Amino acid sequence: MEKIYGNTIGLKPNQIKRIENIYRRKIPPQEIITHELSRYLTETSHEIGRQIGALINRSGRIEYVIVGDARGLMLPDLKRTRVGEKRFRGLRLIHTHLKAEPLSKEDLTDLALLRLDLVASIDVLEDGLPGNIRCAHLIPQNSDSSSWNFLEPIHPSRLDVNFLEVIKSLEEEFARHGDGRKAGDKRERGILVSVTRGNLREAEESLEELKELAYSSGVFVVDSVVQRVKEINPKFFIGRGKLNELVIRCMQHEADLFIFDQNLSAAQIKSITDYTDMKVIDRAQLILDIFAQRAHSRDGKIQVELAQLKYMLPRLVGKGVEMSQLMGGIGGRGPGETKLEVDRRKAKERINHLEKQIKHLSQERFQRRSLRKKKGVPIISIIGYTNAGKSTLLNNLTKSQVFVEDKLFATLDPSSRRLKFPRDREVIITDTVGFIRDLPDDLINAFKATLEELEDADLLLHVVDISSPYFEKHIKAVDKILEELKLDNIPALLVFNKEDRISKEEAANICNLHNAISISAIKQETFYRLLKRIEEVLWEENSNSSIAHQPLVTD
């Protein structure tokens, strides 16, 4: 016996039998619905005083029959298909409206969220006969930003539409309009989302950085959305209407996931995932993913794993007894731990183990730094916003081969090299992980073992991408992190990199304004002023002649 979904309470046995018989009806694949089935639905709906709906597949077979109330109906939890694998779900919803009202907001929401082929309502007349049928389907993006198309209301007996041809045409149109996935491209496709109560321009600037982070993580960004709100939605973070719009955009672009620029709570991520059937990550999780990809040394891997576990631990939460695997008694009493409790306990045990390893790493680093200090060799640490060119500068200063890539956080594991100056003087110069605004606290704490290297630096080279329109904000973000780490008392030299990307006059003006030096890390001939200033700071003398007339030696 086929199941009736929804509100069947109070129905008589003969009414239930009549509704069950809907499953026995068959619709020709090319037709939206037959006049006979339309009449059967409206007459039954009129008799019970409730809406009745049918979800029909493309073969014309009825897969679900739903009973609602006088105002609407609740669709069952359909077998989920991952967004991006198919344009449409392959089901159309036909249901009755008792008051001859147009398609409701809920109808259109179901159309979008469930990616239905089509949604239609049939007016129930006073005598129970069918009135007009009203149909709507999704459409690709167009000039008027409409997401769906409404067909003219018409009586079911005069409905002359080849449904299969319409669906085929729609899927082809979506493929043409969307920047679809190319053959062999296995990258995830993401839509960036920002919700702000503040300045829209700042939110858009932040999204540009999020786009770079997504690129570094291997995500192909297909679209971005900014919403300015008076109040943050506590459940979804974003407005429900905008969330519905995002689902349609996912369908249009074959997207796999949402990436939020703000950090979300575990409950918000779950609410959005449940509502949209989409993968959802936030800014912190994206950065953690990049760090996980970039960590190659034992130290780096330990620190990243610790940060990930600390991020995930508060998100290992349930919604009550339904999360329990060992449930007994009222409210979930049981003889042992639930799986959730086991996961949390294991995570805490692993965190404790990793923190001990981090402490051991700190001791090892302290011993190495102590040896350096005994030798009296000055230490220079290169710091700066991510992708400012720190590793490129280290490579070209020391003729080394530290990994370089035009991506955020391309360098994660610190690298140290010796740099020899004339007059038998040398320094140890160290590259560090890049900074970024709003770096997750768990990452900062986990990487303290690495950042402790900065404590013994005699000089910080603060490298800034002078070609970035946001370089002043980058400077402030780095200064803020240095202050939080109590490293703002170490002498620092501001170095503007990528001077070759702007005019000489502009570079000179910016340097004068910030008391800085400009270079191009890919052009060694621009290093003279930098090396001269380093000598002046470290050895407090005018080193013009030694740098100008003697070659620089590295090892």
mmCIF file of N, CA and C in Angstrom, residues 109 112-113 147 239-252:
data_model
loop_
_atom_site.group_PDB
_atom_site.id
_atom_site.type_symbol
_atom_site.label_atom_id
_atom_site.label_comp_id
_atom_site.label_asym_id
_atom_site.label_seq_id
_atom_site.Cartn_x
_atom_site.Cartn_y
_atom_site.Cartn_z
ATOM 1 N N THR A 109 9.034 28.879 -2.959
ATOM 2 C CA THR A 109 10.181 28.462 -2.151
ATOM 3 C C THR A 109 10.475 26.983 -2.362
ATOM 4 N N ALA A 112 12.181 26.406 -5.637
ATOM 5 C CA ALA A 112 13.602 26.740 -5.643
ATOM 6 C C ALA A 112 14.429 25.786 -4.792
ATOM 7 N N LEU A 113 14.006 25.595 -3.541
ATOM 8 C CA LEU A 113 14.806 24.794 -2.618
ATOM 9 C C LEU A 113 14.924 23.342 -3.051
ATOM 10 N N SER A 147 13.643 34.951 -11.072
ATOM 11 C CA SER A 147 14.148 33.587 -10.926
ATOM 12 C C SER A 147 13.192 32.543 -11.464
ATOM 13 N N GLY A 239 19.074 36.516 5.683
ATOM 14 C CA GLY A 239 17.625 36.530 5.556
ATOM 15 C C GLY A 239 17.113 35.328 4.782
ATOM 16 N N ARG A 240 15.945 34.839 5.155
ATOM 17 C CA ARG A 240 15.407 33.636 4.517
ATOM 18 C C ARG A 240 15.155 33.858 3.024
ATOM 19 N N GLY A 241 14.656 35.045 2.669
ATOM 20 C CA GLY A 241 14.415 35.337 1.255
ATOM 21 C C GLY A 241 15.697 35.316 0.441
ATOM 22 N N LYS A 242 16.755 35.909 0.993
ATOM 23 C CA LYS A 242 18.051 35.901 0.308
ATOM 24 C C LYS A 242 18.608 34.484 0.232
ATOM 25 N N LEU A 243 18.319 33.678 1.245
ATOM 26 C CA LEU A 243 18.768 32.289 1.232
ATOM 27 C C LEU A 243 18.091 31.512 0.104
ATOM 28 N N ASN A 244 16.800 31.764 -0.093
ATOM 29 C CA ASN A 244 16.096 31.132 -1.216
ATOM 30 C C ASN A 244 16.721 31.543 -2.547
ATOM 31 N N GLU A 245 17.085 32.823 -2.640
ATOM 32 C CA GLU A 245 17.729 33.324 -3.864
ATOM 33 C C GLU A 245 19.071 32.638 -4.093
ATOM 34 N N LEU A 246 19.807 32.394 -3.007
ATOM 35 C CA LEU A 246 21.103 31.727 -3.122
ATOM 36 C C LEU A 246 20.964 30.314 -3.672
ATOM 37 N N VAL A 247 19.916 29.626 -3.260
ATOM 38 C CA VAL A 247 19.699 28.261 -3.750
ATOM 39 C C VAL A 247 19.501 28.268 -5.260
ATOM 40 N N ILE A 248 18.751 29.254 -5.748
ATOM 41 C CA ILE A 248 18.531 29.358 -7.195
ATOM 42 C C ILE A 248 19.848 29.666 -7.907
ATOM 43 N N ARG A 249 20.654 30.538 -7.308
ATOM 44 C CA ARG A 249 21.956 30.850 -7.909
ATOM 45 C C ARG A 249 22.849 29.614 -7.942
ATOM 46 N N CYS A 250 22.773 28.799 -6.911
ATOM 47 C CA CYS A 250 23.542 27.546 -6.902
ATOM 48 C C CYS A 250 23.161 26.680 -8.085
ATOM 49 N N MET A 251 21.881 26.625 -8.348
ATOM 50 C CA MET A 251 21.386 25.816 -9.458
ATOM 51 C C MET A 251 21.850 26.400 -10.788
ATOM 52 N N GLN A 252 21.813 27.727 -10.885
ATOM 53 C CA GLN A 252 22.201 28.381 -12.131
ATOM 54 C C GLN A 252 23.688 28.227 -12.423
#
